[in-house]
C-alpha cells in the first residue's frame, strides 16, 4: 500500500517538475481562470436569484461551483486517456509497463497531477470569488465536503479509466469522452438547475455523479448544510462510485489483456 | 546447463487494423494477418551474451516484447528465470529492457530526475535510491551530465541512460533491442565494450541482444540465433553459424606470378595485383589439400610469399540463409 502510494507520488512529482518548466504557460492559465470568474460574475448578474432549483443560493456562487467542478469532471474524463496516449507517443509507456509496477497502478497514477491541479484550480476560483466578489463560504461542515470531494474524485476516476480503456481497446478517437462530457455539462446541474429541464428528460441527471457532487458541495460550502442534511445526496454519490470505479477497473483489465494479445499496448 | 530464457514453440500473429472507411465498405472481409513468429524455440544460458539476428521484420522485437511481458503469445510458452511470462509480477523483477527508441524518457526532466521517477516504478528502496542512481550514472559515464535536461543529450548519452534505467533494479537478465541503432561508431563501440566487460564480464548478467548488425553480433555474442520471417533458421556459437553448410576452405595467397592455365585441387575466386605481387583467393575442392596447391605452384616456378586462411564470416552465412529463404518462398 505504502509502496503504491509512493509510486503515485512519483507520478505527481514528475508532472509537477514538467509543469513548472513551462512557467509562463502556468501563469497565463491562472490569469485566464481569473478572467473567466469575472466574466461569470457579470453574466450571472442577468439571472433571477429566484429561479427554480437554485434553492436560495445566489446565481454567481452557484454557477461558479458548477464551473469549477465541471472542469474537475472533464479533467477526470480526459486526463487518463490523454496521458496514456501521450505516453504511447513519447515512447515512455513501454518503459513503464516493463517495470514491476502493475499496469493498473500506472494507469491510475497517470492522472494524479491533473486531479491535484484540478483541486488547485477549484481553490483558486473559490479564493478569488471570496476575496474579490465577496462570496460567503461556510466552513461548518468540512468533513461532509471532504467526503463529497473524495467520492467525486473516485467516481470521476471510474469514468476516466473507462474512457482510457476505450482508447487502449480501440486505438481510435474517444466517443465515450465526448458523450459523457456533453451529457454531464447539459444534464449535470452545472450551469443551470436540472429542475428547469422538461420533466420527461430530467431523470437523466440522477444518474450523473456530478449532479450529486454539486449538490453536496453547494450545500456544504454555500449553505452550511451538514452530513445529516446531505445524507441522501452522499448516498447516491456513493452508489454511483461503487458502480463506476469497479466498472472502470474491470474494463481496463479487459482492455489491457486485449491490447497485449494484439500487441498494441504500446502503439498509438 | 541452466537456461534462464526459454521460448518453446512461440507463435504470434498480428491482425492488421482496417481503416474505418474500409470497415464500412466491406464489413465482413477478413482482416489481413501478419505471422510475426512461427513456432520459435530458443534457450539462453545463464551468463551468456546471446544474439538474436535477423533482417527488419524478422520478429526480433516481437519476441523481446513477449519475453518482457508486453505482448502475449498466441500459443507456445516463454519462460524467464523459471517463471512463465504470463506471471508478469514474478518475471518483471528479473528483466531489464533496453529499447532502441531513444525517446522513451521525459525530455523536460534531467537524466537524474528521469532515473528517480523510474526507480520508484522499479521498486528501488527509497533509502538506497540516491546512491543507486549515482552509481549507475557513474558506471555509464553520465554522472557529470546527470542534471542536464534529457532533451539536451546526444544519442549516445540517451542510450547510456536507457542502459542505466534497465539496471536500476539490478536484474540478472538484460533484453536489448538494437541498442546501438542510432549511435555513431565510437559510441556504439563504447556501449559494446560496456556490455561485454562490465555487464556480462563483471556483473555476470545474461544478455539477449536483438540486432541486425552482424559485426556487433560477431564481436559481442557467445551464441547467436538467426531469425528469418518468424522462424529460427540457425542457432549456435558465432563460429558454428558462420561455418554452417560451408564445406569449402578458402585461402588468400600472395605470389610473384600466377601460372597461366594453373590446374590444382582448387577454384580461383579472385585475383588482384598489388605491390608487385598477385593476390589470389582460392577455394579448395572438397577433398583438396593446401600442400597440393602449394607444391604445384612451386613446381611451376612461382614463389609463394604468404598464405592466409579466410574464415567464413557471419555476413556470408546470413546472406546464404536469406537466399535459401527466398528460394523456398519462390518454390510453389
mmCIF file of C-alpha atoms in Angstrom, chain A:
data_model
loop_
_atom_site.group_PDB
_atom_site.id
_atom_site.type_symbol
_atom_site.label_atom_id
_atom_site.label_comp_id
_atom_site.label_asym_id
_atom_site.label_seq_id
_atom_site.Cartn_x
_atom_site.Cartn_y
_atom_site.Cartn_z
ATOM 1 C CA UNK A 1 0.000 0.000 0.000
ATOM 2 C CA UNK A 2 2.741 2.455 1.038
ATOM 3 C CA UNK A 3 4.798 1.379 -1.964
ATOM 4 C CA UNK A 4 1.848 2.063 -4.286
ATOM 5 C CA UNK A 5 1.316 5.433 -2.642
ATOM 6 C CA UNK A 6 4.989 6.296 -3.216
ATOM 7 C CA UNK A 7 4.600 5.395 -6.859
ATOM 8 C CA UNK A 8 1.566 7.648 -7.180
ATOM 9 C CA UNK A 9 3.572 10.465 -5.542
ATOM 10 C CA UNK A 10 6.406 9.834 -8.018
ATOM 11 C CA UNK A 11 3.985 10.479 -10.887
ATOM 12 C CA UNK A 12 2.816 13.647 -9.119
ATOM 13 C CA UNK A 13 6.395 14.845 -8.704
ATOM 14 C CA UNK A 14 7.267 14.012 -12.328
ATOM 15 C CA UNK A 15 4.353 16.028 -13.703
ATOM 16 C CA UNK A 16 4.938 18.891 -11.295
ATOM 17 C CA UNK A 17 8.563 19.176 -12.471
ATOM 18 C CA UNK A 18 7.420 19.051 -16.073
ATOM 19 C CA UNK A 19 4.699 21.630 -15.477
ATOM 20 C CA UNK A 20 6.908 24.176 -13.707
ATOM 21 C CA UNK A 21 9.323 24.002 -16.604
ATOM 22 C CA UNK A 22 6.585 25.811 -18.566
ATOM 23 C CA UNK A 23 6.299 28.744 -16.121
ATOM 24 C CA UNK A 24 4.744 31.276 -18.487
ATOM 25 C CA UNK A 25 2.030 28.868 -19.627
ATOM 26 C CA UNK A 26 1.265 28.114 -15.978
ATOM 27 C CA UNK A 27 0.768 31.801 -15.084
ATOM 28 C CA UNK A 28 -1.236 32.511 -18.232
ATOM 29 C CA UNK A 29 -3.541 29.653 -17.309
ATOM 30 C CA UNK A 30 -4.143 31.127 -13.842
ATOM 31 C CA UNK A 31 -4.759 34.573 -15.334
ATOM 32 C CA UNK A 32 -7.280 33.070 -17.772
ATOM 33 C CA UNK A 33 -9.096 31.419 -14.877
ATOM 34 C CA UNK A 34 -9.415 34.705 -13.019
ATOM 35 C CA UNK A 35 -10.843 36.427 -16.082
ATOM 36 C CA UNK A 36 -13.402 33.681 -16.610
ATOM 37 C CA UNK A 37 -14.535 34.022 -12.962
ATOM 38 C CA UNK A 38 -15.019 37.742 -13.515
ATOM 39 C CA UNK A 39 -16.974 37.096 -16.723
ATOM 40 C CA UNK A 40 -19.289 34.665 -14.937
ATOM 41 C CA UNK A 41 -19.852 37.224 -12.174
ATOM 42 C CA UNK A 42 -21.284 39.698 -14.660
ATOM 43 C CA UNK A 43 -23.206 37.085 -16.685
ATOM 44 C CA UNK A 44 -24.960 35.829 -13.570
ATOM 45 C CA UNK A 45 -25.994 39.426 -12.762
ATOM 46 C CA UNK A 46 -28.583 38.919 -15.513
ATOM 47 C CA UNK A 47 -30.048 35.847 -13.790
ATOM 48 C CA UNK A 48 -33.002 35.812 -11.476
ATOM 49 C CA UNK A 49 -31.960 34.661 -7.972
ATOM 50 C CA UNK A 50 -35.450 33.219 -7.510
ATOM 51 C CA UNK A 51 -35.024 30.740 -10.388
ATOM 52 C CA UNK A 52 -36.397 27.292 -9.559
ATOM 53 C CA UNK A 53 -33.678 24.857 -8.454
ATOM 54 C CA UNK A 54 -31.229 27.420 -7.088
ATOM 55 C CA UNK A 55 -32.509 26.643 -3.590
ATOM 56 C CA UNK A 56 -31.996 30.194 -2.427
ATOM 57 C CA UNK A 57 -28.325 30.318 -3.470
ATOM 58 C CA UNK A 58 -27.116 33.390 -5.340
ATOM 59 C CA UNK A 59 -26.616 32.632 -9.088
ATOM 60 C CA UNK A 60 -22.921 33.623 -9.135
ATOM 61 C CA UNK A 61 -21.564 31.215 -6.471
ATOM 62 C CA UNK A 62 -23.989 28.571 -7.749
ATOM 63 C CA UNK A 63 -22.598 28.757 -11.275
ATOM 64 C CA UNK A 64 -19.016 29.216 -10.041
ATOM 65 C CA UNK A 65 -19.062 25.901 -8.171
ATOM 66 C CA UNK A 66 -20.721 24.265 -11.181
ATOM 67 C CA UNK A 67 -17.991 25.612 -13.418
ATOM 68 C CA UNK A 68 -15.119 24.516 -11.186
ATOM 69 C CA UNK A 69 -16.468 21.012 -10.621
ATOM 70 C CA UNK A 70 -17.389 20.567 -14.247
ATOM 71 C CA UNK A 71 -13.753 21.323 -15.026
ATOM 72 C CA UNK A 72 -12.785 18.751 -12.426
ATOM 73 C CA UNK A 73 -15.008 16.141 -14.028
ATOM 74 C CA UNK A 74 -13.849 16.826 -17.538
ATOM 75 C CA UNK A 75 -10.241 16.646 -16.277
ATOM 76 C CA UNK A 76 -11.027 13.185 -14.947
ATOM 77 C CA UNK A 77 -12.634 12.196 -18.215
ATOM 78 C CA UNK A 78 -9.805 13.375 -20.422
ATOM 79 C CA UNK A 79 -6.751 13.038 -18.186
ATOM 80 C CA UNK A 80 -6.395 9.252 -18.198
ATOM 81 C CA UNK A 81 -6.863 8.754 -21.911
ATOM 82 C CA UNK A 82 -4.842 11.855 -22.859
ATOM 83 C CA UNK A 83 -1.962 10.859 -20.596
ATOM 84 C CA UNK A 84 -1.901 7.250 -21.806
ATOM 85 C CA UNK A 85 -1.933 8.453 -25.386
ATOM 86 C CA UNK A 86 0.819 10.960 -24.620
ATOM 87 C CA UNK A 87 2.988 8.256 -23.045
ATOM 88 C CA UNK A 88 2.406 5.989 -26.045
ATOM 89 C CA UNK A 89 3.547 8.758 -28.375
ATOM 90 C CA UNK A 90 6.524 9.663 -26.198
ATOM 91 C CA UNK A 91 7.616 6.013 -26.035
ATOM 92 C CA UNK A 92 7.640 6.040 -22.233
ATOM 93 C CA UNK A 93 4.635 3.740 -21.771
ATOM 94 C CA UNK A 94 6.674 0.686 -22.753
ATOM 95 C CA UNK A 95 9.399 1.644 -20.273
ATOM 96 C CA UNK A 96 6.803 1.932 -17.510
ATOM 97 C CA UNK A 97 4.938 -1.243 -18.354
ATOM 98 C CA UNK A 98 8.080 -3.348 -18.394
ATOM 99 C CA UNK A 99 8.771 -2.282 -14.798
ATOM 100 C CA UNK A 100 7.435 -4.407 -11.919
ATOM 101 C CA UNK A 101 4.694 -1.808 -11.252
ATOM 102 C CA UNK A 102 1.267 -3.271 -12.084
ATOM 103 C CA UNK A 103 -0.349 -1.762 -15.184
ATOM 104 C CA UNK A 104 -3.427 -0.724 -13.188
ATOM 105 C CA UNK A 105 -1.270 1.459 -10.895
ATOM 106 C CA UNK A 106 0.465 3.022 -13.893
ATOM 107 C CA UNK A 107 -2.886 3.924 -15.470
ATOM 108 C CA UNK A 108 -4.394 5.150 -12.208
ATOM 109 C CA UNK A 109 -1.351 7.248 -11.305
ATOM 110 C CA UNK A 110 -1.105 8.914 -14.681
ATOM 111 C CA UNK A 111 -3.857 11.411 -13.843
ATOM 112 C CA UNK A 112 -2.671 12.284 -10.311
ATOM 113 C CA UNK A 113 -1.243 15.640 -11.309
ATOM 114 C CA UNK A 114 -4.345 16.579 -13.287
ATOM 115 C CA UNK A 115 -6.506 15.826 -10.266
ATOM 116 C CA UNK A 116 -4.203 17.796 -7.994
ATOM 117 C CA UNK A 117 -4.117 20.719 -10.409
ATOM 118 C CA UNK A 118 -7.914 20.486 -10.728
ATOM 119 C CA UNK A 119 -8.174 20.842 -6.944
ATOM 120 C CA UNK A 120 -5.812 23.842 -7.007
ATOM 121 C CA UNK A 121 -7.945 25.333 -9.747
ATOM 122 C CA UNK A 122 -11.132 24.948 -7.674
ATOM 123 C CA UNK A 123 -9.335 26.532 -4.716
ATOM 124 C CA UNK A 124 -8.197 29.497 -6.849
ATOM 125 C CA UNK A 125 -11.744 30.006 -8.138
ATOM 126 C CA UNK A 126 -13.152 29.995 -4.642
ATOM 127 C CA UNK A 127 -10.426 32.225 -3.225
ATOM 128 C CA UNK A 128 -10.902 34.785 -5.979
ATOM 129 C CA UNK A 129 -14.700 34.668 -5.625
ATOM 130 C CA UNK A 130 -14.398 35.194 -1.872
ATOM 131 C CA UNK A 131 -11.795 37.933 -1.907
ATOM 132 C CA UNK A 132 -12.927 39.922 -4.955
ATOM 133 C CA UNK A 133 -16.650 39.284 -5.255
ATOM 134 C CA UNK A 134 -17.479 38.770 -1.607
ATOM 135 C CA UNK A 135 -18.916 35.256 -1.916
ATOM 136 C CA UNK A 136 -19.594 33.848 1.540
ATOM 137 C CA UNK A 137 -18.409 30.274 2.122
ATOM 138 C CA UNK A 138 -19.361 28.110 5.097
ATOM 139 C CA UNK A 139 -16.642 26.121 6.787
ATOM 140 C CA UNK A 140 -19.002 24.462 9.242
ATOM 141 C CA UNK A 141 -19.166 21.095 7.524
ATOM 142 C CA UNK A 142 -15.717 20.457 6.126
ATOM 143 C CA UNK A 143 -15.968 16.705 6.816
ATOM 144 C CA UNK A 144 -19.051 16.443 4.592
ATOM 145 C CA UNK A 145 -17.298 18.495 1.947
ATOM 146 C CA UNK A 146 -14.206 16.261 2.122
ATOM 147 C CA UNK A 147 -16.357 13.131 1.832
ATOM 148 C CA UNK A 148 -18.143 14.625 -1.171
ATOM 149 C CA UNK A 149 -14.843 15.555 -2.836
ATOM 150 C CA UNK A 150 -13.343 12.090 -2.287
ATOM 151 C CA UNK A 151 -16.435 10.406 -3.734
ATOM 152 C CA UNK A 152 -16.383 12.870 -6.634
ATOM 153 C CA UNK A 153 -12.762 12.025 -7.263
ATOM 154 C CA UNK A 154 -13.351 8.274 -7.204
ATOM 155 C CA UNK A 155 -16.491 8.309 -9.337
ATOM 156 C CA UNK A 156 -14.908 10.598 -11.917
ATOM 157 C CA UNK A 157 -11.774 8.395 -11.891
ATOM 158 C CA UNK A 158 -14.059 5.456 -12.684
ATOM 159 C CA UNK A 159 -15.405 7.314 -15.723
ATOM 160 C CA UNK A 160 -11.909 8.408 -16.728
ATOM 161 C CA UNK A 161 -10.484 4.879 -16.535
ATOM 162 C CA UNK A 162 -13.450 3.666 -18.563
ATOM 163 C CA UNK A 163 -12.570 6.175 -21.247
ATOM 164 C CA UNK A 164 -8.838 5.287 -21.113
ATOM 165 C CA UNK A 165 -9.821 1.637 -21.555
ATOM 166 C CA UNK A 166 -11.686 2.648 -24.672
ATOM 167 C CA UNK A 167 -8.518 4.232 -26.062
ATOM 168 C CA UNK A 168 -6.453 1.143 -25.227
ATOM 169 C CA UNK A 169 -9.064 -1.163 -26.710
ATOM 170 C CA UNK A 170 -9.980 0.598 -29.932
ATOM 171 C CA UNK A 171 -6.973 2.898 -30.561
ATOM 172 C CA UNK A 172 -9.343 5.415 -32.071
ATOM 173 C CA UNK A 173 -10.936 8.726 -31.082
ATOM 174 C CA UNK A 174 -12.845 8.650 -27.885
ATOM 175 C CA UNK A 175 -16.632 8.904 -28.220
ATOM 176 C CA UNK A 176 -17.007 7.904 -24.554
ATOM 177 C CA UNK A 177 -15.341 11.155 -23.534
ATOM 178 C CA UNK A 178 -17.290 13.265 -25.937
ATOM 179 C CA UNK A 179 -20.614 11.730 -24.944
ATOM 180 C CA UNK A 180 -20.001 11.897 -21.199
ATOM 181 C CA UNK A 181 -18.634 15.408 -21.349
ATOM 182 C CA UNK A 182 -21.591 16.721 -23.334
ATOM 183 C CA UNK A 183 -24.157 14.851 -21.237
ATOM 184 C CA UNK A 184 -22.520 15.923 -17.973
ATOM 185 C CA UNK A 185 -22.475 19.576 -18.961
ATOM 186 C CA UNK A 186 -26.086 19.596 -20.102
ATOM 187 C CA UNK A 187 -27.791 17.386 -17.536
ATOM 188 C CA UNK A 188 -25.410 17.682 -14.601
ATOM 189 C CA UNK A 189 -26.794 20.738 -12.756
ATOM 190 C CA UNK A 190 -23.670 22.614 -13.845
ATOM 191 C CA UNK A 191 -24.657 25.919 -15.469
ATOM 192 C CA UNK A 192 -28.380 25.799 -14.784
ATOM 193 C CA UNK A 193 -30.523 23.809 -12.348
ATOM 194 C CA UNK A 194 -31.672 20.465 -13.732
ATOM 195 C CA UNK A 195 -35.097 21.338 -12.270
ATOM 196 C CA UNK A 196 -35.518 23.634 -15.284
ATOM 197 C CA UNK A 197 -35.296 20.731 -17.728
ATOM 198 C CA UNK A 198 -38.531 19.315 -19.188
ATOM 199 C CA UNK A 199 -39.881 16.585 -16.893
ATOM 200 C CA UNK A 200 -39.515 13.662 -19.372
ATOM 201 C CA UNK A 201 -35.703 14.088 -19.579
ATOM 202 C CA UNK A 202 -34.963 15.438 -16.116
ATOM 203 C CA UNK A 203 -34.359 11.935 -14.696
ATOM 204 C CA UNK A 204 -31.101 11.646 -16.671
ATOM 205 C CA UNK A 205 -29.314 13.942 -14.231
ATOM 206 C CA UNK A 206 -29.964 11.496 -11.364
ATOM 207 C CA UNK A 207 -27.539 9.041 -12.987
ATOM 208 C CA UNK A 208 -24.700 11.517 -13.230
ATOM 209 C CA UNK A 209 -22.274 11.692 -10.301
ATOM 210 C CA UNK A 210 -21.604 15.390 -10.944
ATOM 211 C CA UNK A 211 -25.195 16.274 -10.072
ATOM 212 C CA UNK A 212 -24.863 14.749 -6.591
ATOM 213 C CA UNK A 213 -21.319 16.089 -6.158
ATOM 214 C CA UNK A 214 -22.535 19.598 -6.844
ATOM 215 C CA UNK A 215 -25.487 19.221 -4.511
ATOM 216 C CA UNK A 216 -23.102 18.173 -1.723
ATOM 217 C CA UNK A 217 -20.512 20.863 -2.428
ATOM 218 C CA UNK A 218 -23.022 23.682 -2.871
ATOM 219 C CA UNK A 219 -24.972 22.564 0.171
ATOM 220 C CA UNK A 220 -21.967 22.375 2.472
ATOM 221 C CA UNK A 221 -19.975 25.348 1.164
ATOM 222 C CA UNK A 222 -22.723 27.816 0.286
ATOM 223 C CA UNK A 223 -25.494 26.847 2.715
ATOM 224 C CA UNK A 224 -23.570 25.274 5.597
ATOM 225 C CA UNK A 225 -25.578 22.037 5.384
ATOM 226 C CA UNK A 226 -24.373 19.100 7.479
ATOM 227 C CA UNK A 227 -23.864 15.409 6.742
ATOM 228 C CA UNK A 228 -27.307 14.771 8.137
ATOM 229 C CA UNK A 229 -28.862 17.260 5.694
ATOM 230 C CA UNK A 230 -26.933 15.863 2.739
ATOM 231 C CA UNK A 231 -27.022 12.136 3.545
ATOM 232 C CA UNK A 232 -29.325 11.370 0.594
ATOM 233 C CA UNK A 233 -27.015 13.072 -1.917
ATOM 234 C CA UNK A 234 -23.915 11.447 -0.373
ATOM 235 C CA UNK A 235 -25.592 8.038 -0.555
ATOM 236 C CA UNK A 236 -26.484 8.497 -4.235
ATOM 237 C CA UNK A 237 -22.938 9.608 -4.994
ATOM 238 C CA UNK A 238 -21.521 6.627 -3.093
ATOM 239 C CA UNK A 239 -23.732 4.194 -5.032
ATOM 240 C CA UNK A 240 -22.632 5.682 -8.369
ATOM 241 C CA UNK A 241 -18.991 5.490 -7.212
ATOM 242 C CA UNK A 242 -19.419 1.851 -6.232
ATOM 243 C CA UNK A 243 -20.719 1.118 -9.722
ATOM 244 C CA UNK A 244 -18.384 3.285 -11.812
ATOM 245 C CA UNK A 245 -14.999 2.637 -10.204
ATOM 246 C CA UNK A 246 -15.102 -1.195 -10.309
ATOM 247 C CA UNK A 247 -16.620 -0.974 -13.805
ATOM 248 C CA UNK A 248 -13.729 1.215 -14.983
ATOM 249 C CA UNK A 249 -11.131 -1.091 -13.416
ATOM 250 C CA UNK A 250 -12.848 -4.170 -14.846
ATOM 251 C CA UNK A 251 -12.888 -2.748 -18.370
ATOM 252 C CA UNK A 252 -9.299 -1.557 -18.051
ATOM 253 C CA UNK A 253 -8.227 -5.157 -17.275
ATOM 254 C CA UNK A 254 -10.077 -6.413 -20.329
ATOM 255 C CA UNK A 255 -8.610 -3.638 -22.494
ATOM 256 C CA UNK A 256 -5.046 -4.268 -21.291
ATOM 257 C CA UNK A 257 -5.359 -8.013 -21.863
ATOM 258 C CA UNK A 258 -6.751 -7.487 -25.360
ATOM 259 C CA UNK A 259 -4.065 -4.925 -26.189
ATOM 260 C CA UNK A 260 -1.371 -7.356 -25.001
ATOM 261 C CA UNK A 261 -2.829 -10.118 -27.132
ATOM 262 C CA UNK A 262 -2.991 -7.828 -30.152
ATOM 263 C CA UNK A 263 0.445 -6.429 -29.433
ATOM 264 C CA UNK A 264 -0.948 -2.918 -29.481
ATOM 265 C CA UNK A 265 -0.416 -1.961 -25.841
ATOM 266 C CA UNK A 266 2.338 0.498 -26.563
ATOM 267 C CA UNK A 267 1.257 1.610 -30.022
ATOM 268 C CA UNK A 268 -0.595 4.791 -30.830
#
